[in-house]
Amino acid sequence: MHTSTFRYVRRMPSVGAVVALVAGMLTAVAPAAHAAPGASLPFTSVEAESASTTGTKIGPDYTQGSLASEASGRQAVRLSAGQRVEFTVPRASDAVNLAYSVPDGQSGALDVYVNGTRLAKTLPVTSKYSYIDTGSIPGAKTHHFFDDARMLLGQDVQPGDTVAFEAAGTQVTVDVADFEQVAAAAAQPAGSVSVVSKGADPTGGGDSTQAFRDAIAAAQGGTVWIPPGDYRITSSLSGVQNVTLQGAGSWYSVVHTSRFIDQSSSAGNVHIKDFAVMGEVTERVDSSPDNFVNGSLGPNSSVSGMWIQHMKCGMWLMDDDDNLVVEDNRILDTTADGINLNGTAKGVVVRNNFLRNQGDDALAMWSLYSPDTDSSFENNTISQPNLANGIAIYGGTNLSVKNNLISDTNALGSGIAISNQKFLDPFFPLSGTITVDGNTLVRTGAMNPNWNHPMGALRVDSYDSAVNATVDITNTTITDSPYSAFEFVSGGGHGYAVGNVSVTGASVRNTGTVVVQAEAQGAATFRNVTATQVGAAGVYNCPYPVNSGSFTLTDGGGNSGWSSTWPDCSTWPQPGQGDPDPDPNRNLAKGRPASATGSQDVYTPGKAVDGDANSYWESTNNAFPQSWTVDLGSSYAVRRLVLKLPPSSAWGARTQTITVLGSTDGSNYSTVVGSRDYRFDPATGNTATVSLPSGTDLRDLRLTVSANTGWPAGQFSEVEAYLTS
């Protein structure tokens, strides 16, 4: 799903796995007793910027709409005619898949050299599947710049050998090369029905649609065999149930179609494995089922060993897919989601898949019409989703996101989003326990153009309703996030609470701004969260809307490296900015979350910290004593309070009896200044100043009013707190 609906615009002037970039290759080193993140892949990737080149390196760049921002590692190599990039082969291989980009409207080829010798065949490149525009999605720009092209080298190469790509005419930007030793083609299973025996054309020249249908009908309860070759299907298959569709391997058996299976229901027991489906989707049309699988495979089905490319979605699953297993697949270059479990999923496991260059969420569960339950995304490797999240959970019950490796999210997306954004009704919000364990996020999080501020690497979002599920986030590694590590937000701008969250065992390194970006009321407990190379401050704690409530961070112990708080909610920390020198004369209370024991009508607690002396808080009438409290966001040595009432002469002079209390933890309060009378008179500005004793240190300031000679309630139009006496 895309994060498409609007949100407010701000007014503004080591635990877990450790990720290392070694020779341009993303590897993961896990601690003992915990699974390594990501998929076990049959190939090794090498970044172009780490290779030898006569071209020009571009990036790093995180700016939406720039070419480098969509590249793996946010860097790539641009080749003009005659320029080359030469990779040192990292493993025994006989095939390569290359991620590349060419200018819009152009096509061409790359000459290929192995150990300096030019191959007879070239690698075709094209912009045909790139440069996607989705004007219906707010905040989207032209995106999806890269594509993938693969080739068998026709010979074995060994570690240390070289494979070079040279631009023959068209300018080509090379991103990353995947080197692989392709297994031999599988033999036809005994008793299977070959599509060729039913008239399929393995040259790709003829239409093989009816042959596939006939083979499926003939093989009920058995296997349809797709021999090596290229097959063209011109309309989708349906009525697929109680059958296995099997190829000789995804490099050998290739089906060309933009709609492979489209069916609303199935009896199930469908097993699809070991071939490639190559689409011709060149734009995103959400009303068209241009997917590898659209609808349902039915219960107890599986999809494995597939290469899926150039579709709108890899799989958009609805209806009954209970106990479906999706594993060991590659899903590349889709214009929308890689896989979306669109409600009703029960016991679905999506594991050990590789996804690159999705035009929306790479993996998503969206609980529309009925909840997704007891399903999981496990040990997947996700790279470069360019218009949404790596993994998104939109509602659902008892779901898991475990041991995934996610890198390089772009606009409108986090590495992982746990969200109550519904998009449509009926929607089933998060419930039960949402388990987020053992994930590694690299360069994830992005600037959201709709919000005018960033999205964190891991986001918990009460977008359309409060998050009441238990959200357990454990053993997380977040590296090189351009902005924040953990974000808690009510993305629809309504201020719904994010609660019941615990973050245990996290390692955060080189985060651009803050470790925790709290923008919603609620609470989270942090244990054993360590941070190094924090760009601006440990915590940004500014719930929106102002005065919607506070966000409480509970220190469960073992935390280090992120104790500071960004001091000014009117500005956003910039990557690498560091804590600004605070203005010693600033009002610490302005714009901070405020609460009270009671309020009268529209005269709510936030009126006393909104910067407008003409608006005011008024407590419940005739119910002394009444208390008003403000959370300053961090402990400060406050020395002076200025209490105000509206300056209008219509407010007669009065005396309020006030006690000043303070707390450093929001729970245990002590008296700072005992009960005293304070005179408010319009003739002298209707203000009163309270001096606090030396040694006062407080985060939460509470004023308890026990009497008021002018009205039977506590009243403040502004409460200002200052460091200076």
XYZ file of C-alpha atoms in Angstrom:
725
model
C 0.000 0.000 0.000
C 1.101 3.506 -0.577
C 1.068 6.101 2.154
C -1.188 8.348 0.186
C -3.506 10.275 2.416
C -2.665 13.672 3.763
C -1.305 14.612 7.122
C -0.655 17.818 8.953
C 2.096 20.186 7.860
C 4.248 21.275 10.755
C 4.707 24.913 11.440
C 8.406 25.419 11.634
C 10.854 28.304 10.858
C 25.496 -3.490 20.779
C 22.589 -5.794 20.772
C 21.227 -7.407 17.614
C 23.005 -7.987 14.343
C 25.787 -5.735 13.145
C 25.785 -4.722 9.500
C 28.999 -4.078 7.619
C 29.694 -2.890 4.115
C 32.604 -4.946 2.896
C 33.920 -4.257 -0.579
C 30.531 -2.880 -1.455
C 28.656 -6.019 -0.431
C 25.994 -5.897 2.224
C 26.630 -8.616 4.737
C 25.157 -9.308 8.138
C 27.017 -10.644 11.134
C 24.642 -11.905 13.811
C 25.317 -12.342 17.516
C 25.295 -15.813 18.939
C 21.911 -17.392 19.661
C 20.005 -15.272 17.192
C 19.270 -15.967 13.538
C 21.120 -13.914 10.940
C 18.868 -11.349 9.270
C 17.788 -11.563 5.686
C 17.433 -14.356 3.168
C 19.919 -17.071 2.332
C 20.547 -16.135 -1.299
C 22.060 -18.040 -4.238
C 23.980 -14.961 -5.351
C 26.377 -12.347 -3.991
C 25.867 -8.671 -4.759
C 28.676 -6.230 -5.469
C 28.080 -2.471 -5.555
C 29.259 -0.636 -8.662
C 30.772 2.185 -6.594
C 33.158 -0.351 -5.023
C 34.264 -1.675 -8.419
C 36.957 -0.335 -10.743
C 35.541 2.182 -13.213
C 36.348 4.793 -15.831
C 32.893 6.255 -15.302
C 31.603 8.778 -12.769
C 30.408 7.861 -9.327
C 27.151 9.512 -8.283
C 25.804 9.992 -4.767
C 25.340 9.427 -1.976
C 22.058 11.327 -2.188
C 18.807 10.935 -0.242
C 16.797 13.549 -2.143
C 13.509 12.249 -3.520
C 13.542 12.252 -7.294
C 17.305 11.979 -7.676
C 18.781 8.952 -9.407
C 21.264 8.167 -6.635
C 18.517 8.214 -3.981
C 17.020 5.047 -5.498
C 20.339 3.237 -5.855
C 21.540 0.511 -3.524
C 23.773 2.276 -1.025
C 22.490 5.576 -2.489
C 25.451 5.458 -4.894
C 26.013 4.194 -8.420
C 28.334 4.636 -11.419
C 27.365 6.541 -14.567
C 28.891 5.318 -17.818
C 29.047 7.309 -21.009
C 29.888 5.614 -24.322
C 33.167 3.740 -24.046
C 33.307 3.881 -20.260
C 33.191 0.755 -18.165
C 32.790 -0.623 -14.677
C 34.754 -3.764 -13.835
C 33.650 -6.059 -11.008
C 35.861 -8.503 -9.203
C 33.892 -11.731 -9.010
C 33.173 -12.638 -5.358
C 32.171 -16.290 -5.849
C 32.128 -19.065 -8.409
C 29.559 -17.951 -10.970
C 28.247 -18.449 -14.454
C 25.513 -15.794 -14.458
C 24.995 -12.187 -13.495
C 22.020 -9.944 -12.891
C 22.688 -6.227 -13.231
C 20.682 -3.365 -11.736
C 20.991 -0.313 -13.972
C 19.272 2.833 -15.240
C 19.234 4.534 -18.624
C 17.763 7.956 -19.461
C 14.010 8.098 -19.992
C 12.961 7.017 -23.475
C 16.254 5.325 -24.334
C 17.396 1.754 -24.851
C 20.693 0.174 -25.781
C 23.177 -2.469 -24.714
C 26.220 -3.039 -22.584
C 29.240 -4.865 -23.939
C 30.363 -7.567 -21.502
C 33.955 -8.606 -20.847
C 35.183 -11.605 -18.848
C 38.807 -11.330 -17.758
C 39.306 -8.736 -20.481
C 37.782 -10.764 -23.302
C 34.637 -9.376 -24.884
C 31.712 -11.767 -25.112
C 29.859 -12.176 -28.372
C 26.528 -11.341 -26.731
C 25.600 -8.060 -25.134
C 23.340 -7.189 -22.213
C 20.273 -5.242 -23.413
C 19.222 -2.238 -21.311
C 16.043 -0.186 -21.557
C 14.022 2.527 -19.835
C 10.791 0.784 -20.878
C 9.941 -0.374 -17.348
C 11.223 2.689 -15.547
C 10.186 6.309 -14.874
C 6.810 5.617 -13.311
C 4.410 8.475 -12.573
C 1.636 7.985 -10.023
C -0.148 11.310 -9.833
C -2.930 9.788 -7.742
C -0.514 9.284 -4.840
C 0.100 12.547 -2.958
C 3.778 13.253 -2.545
C 4.875 10.976 -5.377
C 7.308 12.154 -8.014
C 8.575 10.332 -11.069
C 10.334 7.308 -9.613
C 11.378 3.702 -10.294
C 14.492 4.715 -12.191
C 16.344 1.406 -12.067
C 15.699 -1.940 -13.702
C 17.346 -5.378 -13.747
C 18.771 -7.370 -16.661
C 20.257 -10.843 -16.428
C 22.468 -13.048 -18.543
C 24.197 -16.403 -18.521
C 27.897 -15.801 -19.140
C 28.381 -19.058 -21.048
C 31.399 -19.913 -18.931
C 32.385 -20.351 -15.315
C 34.221 -17.586 -13.499
C 36.011 -17.894 -10.182
C 36.561 -15.556 -7.243
C 39.075 -12.916 -8.294
C 38.136 -13.038 -11.983
C 36.725 -9.880 -13.531
C 33.482 -9.125 -15.335
C 33.207 -5.691 -16.922
C 30.300 -3.811 -18.484
C 30.981 -1.107 -21.064
C 28.488 1.402 -22.398
C 28.194 0.918 -26.147
C 26.260 4.086 -26.958
C 23.497 4.862 -24.527
C 24.472 6.352 -21.195
C 23.984 3.700 -18.497
C 24.117 4.095 -14.731
C 25.154 0.836 -13.082
C 24.053 0.170 -9.529
C 24.835 -3.370 -8.402
C 25.733 -6.760 -9.890
C 24.475 -10.105 -8.531
C 26.842 -13.006 -9.281
C 25.427 -16.515 -9.233
C 26.237 -20.121 -10.053
C 23.059 -21.386 -11.682
C 22.137 -24.981 -10.920
C 21.607 -27.356 -13.821
C 18.136 -27.517 -15.295
C 15.840 -29.948 -13.499
C 14.438 -33.011 -15.271
C 10.753 -33.578 -15.904
C 9.042 -35.246 -12.918
C 7.655 -38.695 -13.587
C 3.945 -38.677 -14.382
C 3.787 -34.944 -14.986
C 1.913 -33.323 -17.880
C 4.149 -31.164 -20.068
C 2.665 -27.949 -21.411
C 4.495 -28.704 -24.652
C 2.508 -31.934 -25.000
C -0.610 -29.754 -24.946
C 0.680 -27.465 -27.675
C 2.719 -24.815 -25.820
C 5.385 -23.116 -27.934
C 8.779 -23.012 -26.116
C 10.144 -20.484 -28.606
C 7.744 -17.785 -27.421
C 6.432 -17.287 -30.914
C 2.989 -18.792 -30.419
C 0.293 -18.200 -27.830
C 0.580 -20.901 -25.157
C -2.406 -19.837 -23.037
C -4.721 -22.686 -23.985
C -1.942 -25.232 -23.694
C -1.326 -24.179 -20.085
C -5.055 -24.400 -19.340
C -5.305 -27.833 -20.894
C -2.261 -29.087 -19.010
C -3.685 -27.816 -15.707
C -6.994 -29.558 -16.397
C -5.227 -32.810 -17.286
C -2.912 -32.779 -14.285
C -5.428 -32.380 -11.452
C -3.832 -33.813 -8.329
C -0.481 -33.995 -10.135
C 2.143 -31.812 -11.773
C 2.212 -29.547 -14.818
C 5.726 -29.505 -16.261
C 7.089 -26.372 -17.910
C 10.213 -27.441 -19.848
C 13.097 -25.059 -20.555
C 11.993 -22.419 -23.025
C 10.085 -19.158 -23.387
C 6.280 -19.296 -23.294
C 3.863 -16.518 -24.101
C 0.515 -16.320 -22.290
C -1.905 -13.653 -23.455
C -4.626 -13.936 -20.793
C -4.623 -14.962 -17.161
C -5.156 -18.440 -15.808
C -8.051 -19.209 -13.447
C -9.599 -22.253 -11.819
C -6.137 -23.287 -10.641
C -6.416 -25.774 -7.760
C -5.040 -29.128 -6.614
C -2.084 -28.927 -8.949
C 1.652 -28.251 -9.025
C 3.122 -25.972 -11.691
C 6.824 -26.717 -11.961
C 9.637 -25.527 -14.196
C 13.209 -26.589 -14.808
C 14.529 -23.580 -12.895
C 13.978 -19.842 -13.031
C 16.868 -19.325 -15.473
C 15.494 -21.945 -17.891
C 11.689 -22.018 -17.906
C 10.315 -18.544 -18.579
C 6.673 -17.504 -18.936
C 5.983 -14.113 -20.483
C 2.745 -12.567 -19.235
C 1.600 -9.589 -17.192
C -1.243 -11.565 -15.587
C -0.401 -15.131 -14.662
C -3.125 -16.257 -12.218
C -6.248 -14.199 -11.581
C -8.950 -15.944 -9.536
C -11.065 -14.863 -6.598
C -10.993 -18.227 -4.842
C -9.511 -21.703 -5.031
C -9.844 -25.039 -3.268
C -6.120 -24.747 -2.675
C -3.220 -27.188 -2.723
C -1.615 -25.151 -5.487
C 2.167 -25.351 -5.645
C 4.055 -23.056 -8.030
C 7.788 -23.462 -8.273
C 11.012 -23.152 -10.210
C 10.316 -20.956 -13.215
C 10.274 -17.281 -14.120
C 7.337 -15.051 -14.951
C 8.334 -11.921 -16.837
C 5.725 -9.216 -17.285
C 5.376 -6.237 -19.567
C 3.953 -3.771 -17.028
C 5.261 -0.307 -17.828
C 2.956 1.790 -15.651
C 0.879 1.423 -12.518
C -2.863 1.026 -13.040
C -4.414 0.015 -9.729
C -7.679 -1.059 -11.342
C -5.878 -3.667 -13.463
C -4.872 -7.081 -12.031
C -1.413 -6.972 -13.602
C 0.026 -9.359 -11.042
C 1.789 -12.693 -10.956
C -1.003 -13.890 -8.642
C -4.132 -11.826 -8.150
C -6.754 -13.111 -5.725
C -6.232 -16.504 -4.124
C -4.309 -19.750 -4.412
C -6.421 -21.350 -1.699
C -5.350 -23.041 1.532
C -2.212 -25.137 1.952
C -0.555 -23.746 -1.161
C 3.024 -22.658 -1.813
C 5.134 -20.511 -4.121
C 8.869 -21.216 -4.238
C 11.921 -20.804 -6.426
C 10.248 -18.235 -8.678
C 11.749 -15.236 -10.518
C 8.996 -12.608 -10.848
C 9.751 -9.379 -12.688
C 8.042 -6.432 -14.393
C 4.610 -6.942 -12.877
C 2.453 -4.418 -11.045
C 2.478 -6.653 -7.954
C 4.158 -9.930 -7.363
C 1.242 -11.295 -5.352
C -1.954 -9.532 -4.267
C -3.722 -12.113 -2.126
C -7.326 -12.077 -0.943
C -9.851 -14.679 0.221
C -8.683 -17.967 1.757
C -4.944 -18.549 1.554
C -4.604 -20.276 4.926
C -1.168 -21.779 5.604
C 0.288 -20.466 2.352
C 4.111 -20.574 2.229
C 5.969 -18.162 -0.050
C 9.695 -18.832 0.017
C 12.957 -18.680 -1.928
C 11.646 -16.309 -4.600
C 13.007 -13.214 -6.333
C 10.557 -10.381 -6.966
C 12.073 -7.532 -8.949
C 10.983 -4.242 -10.492
C 7.280 -4.217 -9.661
C 5.462 -0.918 -10.107
C 3.556 -1.463 -6.837
C 3.797 -3.974 -3.948
C 5.951 -7.050 -3.979
C 3.498 -9.103 -1.894
C 0.329 -7.844 -0.206
C -1.731 -10.060 2.088
C -4.945 -8.113 1.619
C -6.952 -9.450 4.550
C -8.107 -12.967 5.514
C -4.567 -14.384 5.618
C -4.258 -17.005 8.341
C -1.028 -18.786 9.107
C 0.698 -17.391 6.006
C 4.509 -17.496 6.051
C 6.563 -15.363 3.659
C 10.231 -16.231 4.137
C 13.649 -16.232 2.533
C 12.651 -14.082 -0.444
C 14.637 -11.348 -2.183
C 12.816 -8.206 -3.288
C 14.323 -5.232 -5.117
C 12.976 -2.027 -6.628
C 9.338 -2.141 -5.596
C 7.135 0.851 -6.451
C 5.232 0.524 -3.169
C 5.580 -1.603 -0.022
C 7.862 -4.531 -0.712
C 5.927 -6.733 1.728
C 2.602 -5.744 3.264
C -0.234 -7.140 5.319
C -3.375 -5.020 4.990
C -6.340 -6.154 7.086
C -9.167 -5.037 4.862
C -12.569 -6.794 5.094
C -11.145 -9.268 7.600
C -7.960 -9.363 9.656
C -4.715 -11.018 8.721
C -3.937 -13.324 11.636
C -1.040 -15.434 12.868
C 1.026 -14.695 9.762
C 4.662 -13.706 9.387
C 7.356 -12.137 7.220
C 10.626 -13.911 8.067
C 14.218 -13.770 6.830
C 13.525 -11.731 3.719
C 16.021 -9.397 2.080
C 14.489 -6.197 0.741
C 16.324 -3.508 -1.186
C 15.223 -0.184 -2.648
C 11.467 0.144 -2.312
C 11.123 3.542 -3.939
C 7.688 4.807 -2.894
C 6.758 3.202 0.431
C 7.979 0.866 3.171
C 10.196 -2.161 3.164
C 7.669 -4.030 5.290
C 4.286 -2.632 6.321
C 1.740 -4.116 8.700
C -1.600 -2.299 8.343
C -3.778 -3.739 11.089
C -4.224 -7.410 11.905
C -3.905 -9.794 14.823
C -0.878 -11.634 16.211
C 1.488 -10.920 13.332
C 5.272 -11.283 13.164
C 8.101 -9.530 11.338
C 11.300 -11.442 12.068
C 14.927 -11.481 10.959
C 14.493 -9.395 7.825
C 17.230 -7.299 6.215
C 15.880 -4.087 4.684
C 17.862 -1.338 3.000
C 17.466 1.935 1.130
C 13.852 2.982 1.447
C 12.912 6.138 -0.395
C 9.968 8.568 -0.282
C 6.890 7.851 1.865
C 8.469 4.922 3.599
C 10.184 3.447 6.630
C 12.124 0.232 6.779
C 9.302 -1.273 8.855
C 5.910 0.318 9.517
C 3.478 -1.001 12.126
C 0.380 1.029 11.396
C -3.324 1.558 11.837
C -3.600 3.375 8.514
C -6.753 1.893 7.030
C -7.015 3.389 3.514
C -10.510 1.863 3.172
C -13.226 0.302 5.345
C -13.960 -2.131 6.833
C -10.501 -2.166 8.405
C -9.323 -4.276 11.324
C -6.799 -2.414 13.504
C -3.785 -3.938 15.153
C -4.666 -6.318 17.971
C -3.144 -9.098 20.011
C 0.656 -9.102 19.899
C 2.703 -7.711 17.014
C 6.194 -9.190 17.170
C 9.042 -7.335 15.469
C 12.209 -9.282 16.178
C 15.747 -9.578 14.869
C 15.436 -7.144 11.968
C 18.298 -5.142 10.479
C 17.538 -1.810 8.802
C 20.185 -0.074 6.715
C 19.724 3.460 5.323
C 15.976 3.258 5.909
C 13.537 6.055 6.630
C 12.872 8.999 4.362
C 11.608 12.531 4.101
C 7.830 12.446 3.691
C 6.820 15.257 1.316
C 3.226 15.158 2.575
C 4.287 15.675 6.175
C 7.220 17.985 5.479
C 9.252 16.020 7.959
C 11.004 12.661 8.100
C 9.826 9.115 8.693
C 11.916 6.920 10.942
C 13.599 3.655 10.108
C 11.027 1.782 12.224
C 7.646 3.464 12.610
C 4.665 2.731 14.847
C 1.760 4.775 13.520
C -1.682 5.382 15.041
C -2.744 6.890 11.733
C -6.507 6.322 11.865
C -6.945 4.878 15.360
C -5.023 4.310 18.579
C -2.489 1.492 18.680
C -3.796 -0.736 21.479
C -2.086 -3.958 20.465
C 1.027 -5.097 22.289
C 3.957 -4.175 20.045
C 7.186 -5.982 21.005
C 10.264 -4.740 19.152
C 13.338 -6.802 19.988
C 16.907 -7.372 18.772
C 16.878 -4.593 16.186
C 19.868 -3.144 14.356
C 19.481 0.240 12.690
C 22.428 1.542 10.725
C 22.908 4.763 8.757
C 19.305 5.910 8.930
C 19.237 9.301 7.201
C 16.861 10.583 9.880
C 15.543 8.850 13.024
C 15.702 5.262 14.228
C 12.338 4.758 15.985
C 9.286 6.893 15.230
C 5.986 6.997 17.099
C 3.434 9.064 15.240
C -0.247 9.549 14.521
C 0.198 9.990 10.809
C -3.326 11.190 10.061
C -2.745 14.208 12.302
C -5.509 13.248 14.745
C -3.320 12.637 17.766
C -4.381 9.054 18.458
C -2.280 7.295 21.069
C 0.551 4.835 20.480
C 0.734 2.586 23.506
C 1.841 -0.817 24.754
C 5.168 -0.602 22.916
C 8.414 -2.074 24.205
C 11.786 -1.792 22.505
C 14.319 -4.264 23.859
C 17.825 -4.932 22.634
C 18.553 -2.471 19.849
C 21.773 -1.186 18.342
C 21.563 2.180 16.577
C 24.575 3.507 14.690
C 25.014 6.708 12.723
C 21.411 7.861 12.744
C 21.040 11.206 11.005
C 18.893 13.051 13.553
C 17.524 11.294 16.647
C 17.133 7.826 18.097
C 13.493 8.324 19.117
C 11.099 10.593 17.199
C 7.940 10.806 19.321
C 5.079 12.703 17.681
C 2.047 11.094 19.256
C 0.697 10.740 22.735
C 1.371 7.386 24.309
C 4.187 5.441 25.872
C 7.038 3.070 25.153
C 9.563 1.263 27.322
C 13.183 0.994 26.187
C 15.651 -1.577 27.466
C 19.228 -2.218 26.335
C 19.035 0.267 23.474
C 22.502 1.518 22.645
C 23.334 4.295 20.201
C 26.525 5.704 18.720
C 27.127 8.526 16.250
C 23.769 10.172 16.863
C 23.329 13.107 14.505
C 21.345 15.626 16.548
C 19.906 14.423 19.872
C 18.712 11.287 21.560
C 15.022 12.142 21.649
C 12.609 14.394 19.761
C 9.486 14.410 21.943
C 6.847 16.708 20.466
C 3.420 15.079 20.175
C 1.076 16.489 17.544
C -1.407 18.112 17.663
C 0.050 20.286 20.402
C -1.610 19.415 23.724
C -3.026 16.151 22.383
C -1.155 14.456 25.218
C 2.355 13.451 26.143
C 4.568 10.584 25.071
C 6.267 8.841 27.979
C 9.599 7.114 27.446
C 10.277 4.662 30.247
C 13.902 3.744 30.843
C 13.918 0.013 31.488
C 17.672 -0.034 32.000
C 20.718 -0.741 29.891
C 20.235 2.221 27.549
C 23.165 4.370 26.479
C 24.235 7.019 24.014
C 20.923 8.818 23.534
C 19.964 10.624 26.732
C 19.674 14.151 25.328
C 16.394 15.715 24.173
C 15.906 18.061 21.244
C 14.927 21.318 22.957
C 12.738 23.137 20.459
C 9.491 21.687 19.093
C 9.151 24.565 16.641
C 12.100 23.320 14.570
C 13.135 19.980 13.099
C 16.615 18.643 13.762
C 18.606 18.327 10.575
C 20.844 15.335 9.842
C 24.158 15.694 11.629
C 23.145 19.009 13.157
C 23.887 18.138 16.748
C 22.186 19.782 19.671
C 21.944 23.536 19.080
C 23.042 25.811 21.851
C 19.713 26.519 23.524
C 18.599 30.080 24.038
C 18.956 30.583 27.806
C 16.097 33.068 27.676
C 13.609 30.771 25.963
C 10.267 29.811 27.486
C 10.652 26.115 28.278
C 6.904 25.525 28.579
C 5.770 26.964 25.254
C 4.171 24.341 23.046
C 4.826 21.509 25.490
C 2.162 18.891 26.380
C -0.113 20.097 29.185
C -2.776 18.362 31.260
C -5.056 19.210 34.168
C -7.283 17.630 36.765
C -10.222 19.324 35.069
C -11.208 21.903 32.469
C -14.243 24.055 31.900
C -15.805 23.896 28.435
C -13.280 24.855 25.728
C -10.736 26.263 28.182
C -8.380 23.308 27.904
C -4.903 22.918 29.492
C -3.041 23.594 26.258
C -4.386 27.141 26.145
C -1.838 27.993 28.838
C 1.176 27.095 26.691
C 0.025 28.135 23.214
C 1.838 31.473 23.240
C -1.428 33.442 23.135
C -2.075 35.461 26.293
C -5.701 35.999 25.253
C -6.631 32.308 25.384
C -6.681 30.563 28.747
C -7.128 27.417 30.776
C -9.913 27.357 33.313
C -10.349 24.454 35.674
C -13.576 22.768 36.629
C -15.595 25.362 38.560
C -16.358 25.128 42.251
C -14.036 22.175 42.759
C -10.872 23.399 44.493
C -8.124 22.353 44.595
C -7.340 21.972 40.863
C -3.961 21.198 39.248
C -2.416 22.066 35.896
C 0.734 20.224 34.681
C 3.191 20.702 31.830
C 5.861 18.246 30.617
C 8.990 20.226 29.683
C 10.408 17.223 27.799
C 13.600 17.015 29.842
C 14.793 17.988 33.293
C 15.792 21.633 33.620
C 17.110 23.898 36.364
C 14.050 26.151 36.227
C 14.501 29.365 38.211
C 11.540 31.537 37.295
C 7.880 31.195 36.372
C 5.733 33.883 34.792
C 2.006 33.288 35.264
C -0.422 35.255 33.123
C -4.093 36.013 32.721
C -5.554 37.763 29.674
C -4.371 41.396 29.701
C -7.807 42.818 28.911
C -9.215 45.238 31.508
C -12.367 43.140 31.398
C -10.501 40.741 33.631
C -10.777 42.271 37.061
C -7.932 42.047 39.541
C -7.847 38.836 41.551
C -5.657 36.749 43.814
C -4.977 33.063 43.265
C -3.526 30.756 45.907
C -0.981 28.509 44.199
C 1.403 25.728 45.169
C 4.307 24.885 42.827
C 5.330 21.238 42.561
C 7.908 19.468 40.412
C 8.861 15.999 39.236
C 11.686 14.455 37.231
C 9.803 11.291 36.317
C 6.167 12.373 35.893
C 5.069 10.252 38.831
C 6.677 11.455 42.033
C 6.067 15.130 42.793
C 7.552 17.281 45.540
C 6.746 20.812 46.630
C 9.029 23.451 45.133
C 7.248 26.558 46.445
C 4.619 26.199 49.143
C 1.103 27.617 48.972
C 1.138 31.395 48.466
C -1.142 34.135 47.218
C -0.316 35.721 43.837
C -1.948 38.963 42.713
C -3.080 39.393 39.076
C -4.029 42.963 38.103
C -4.730 44.244 34.558
C -3.196 47.546 35.572
C 0.197 45.826 35.836
C -0.192 43.383 32.925
C -2.150 40.700 34.781
C 1.018 38.729 35.460
C 2.698 37.220 38.481
C 6.290 36.058 38.819
C 7.322 33.058 40.899
C 10.975 32.630 41.841
C 12.093 29.040 42.318
C 14.799 28.128 44.819
C 18.343 27.317 43.790
C 18.776 23.609 43.187
C 15.347 23.141 41.634
C 15.497 20.537 38.869
C 12.291 19.407 37.222
C 10.830 18.024 34.038
C 7.160 18.126 35.010
C 5.864 21.389 36.448
C 2.582 21.337 38.361
C 0.615 24.306 39.666
C -2.104 23.520 42.208
C -4.689 26.271 42.686
C -6.660 26.168 45.961
C -8.415 29.547 45.781
C -9.236 32.415 43.392
C -10.888 35.632 44.565
C -12.107 36.482 41.048
C -13.670 33.190 39.914
C -14.283 29.780 41.538
C -11.642 28.051 39.409
C -7.937 27.965 38.586
C -7.092 30.186 35.608
C -3.940 30.763 33.523
C -3.612 32.231 30.049
C 0.106 31.486 29.898
C 2.533 29.631 32.132
C 6.106 30.430 31.209
C 9.176 28.688 32.622
C 12.690 30.121 32.399
C 16.218 29.082 33.252
C 17.118 32.620 34.238
C 16.090 34.131 37.533
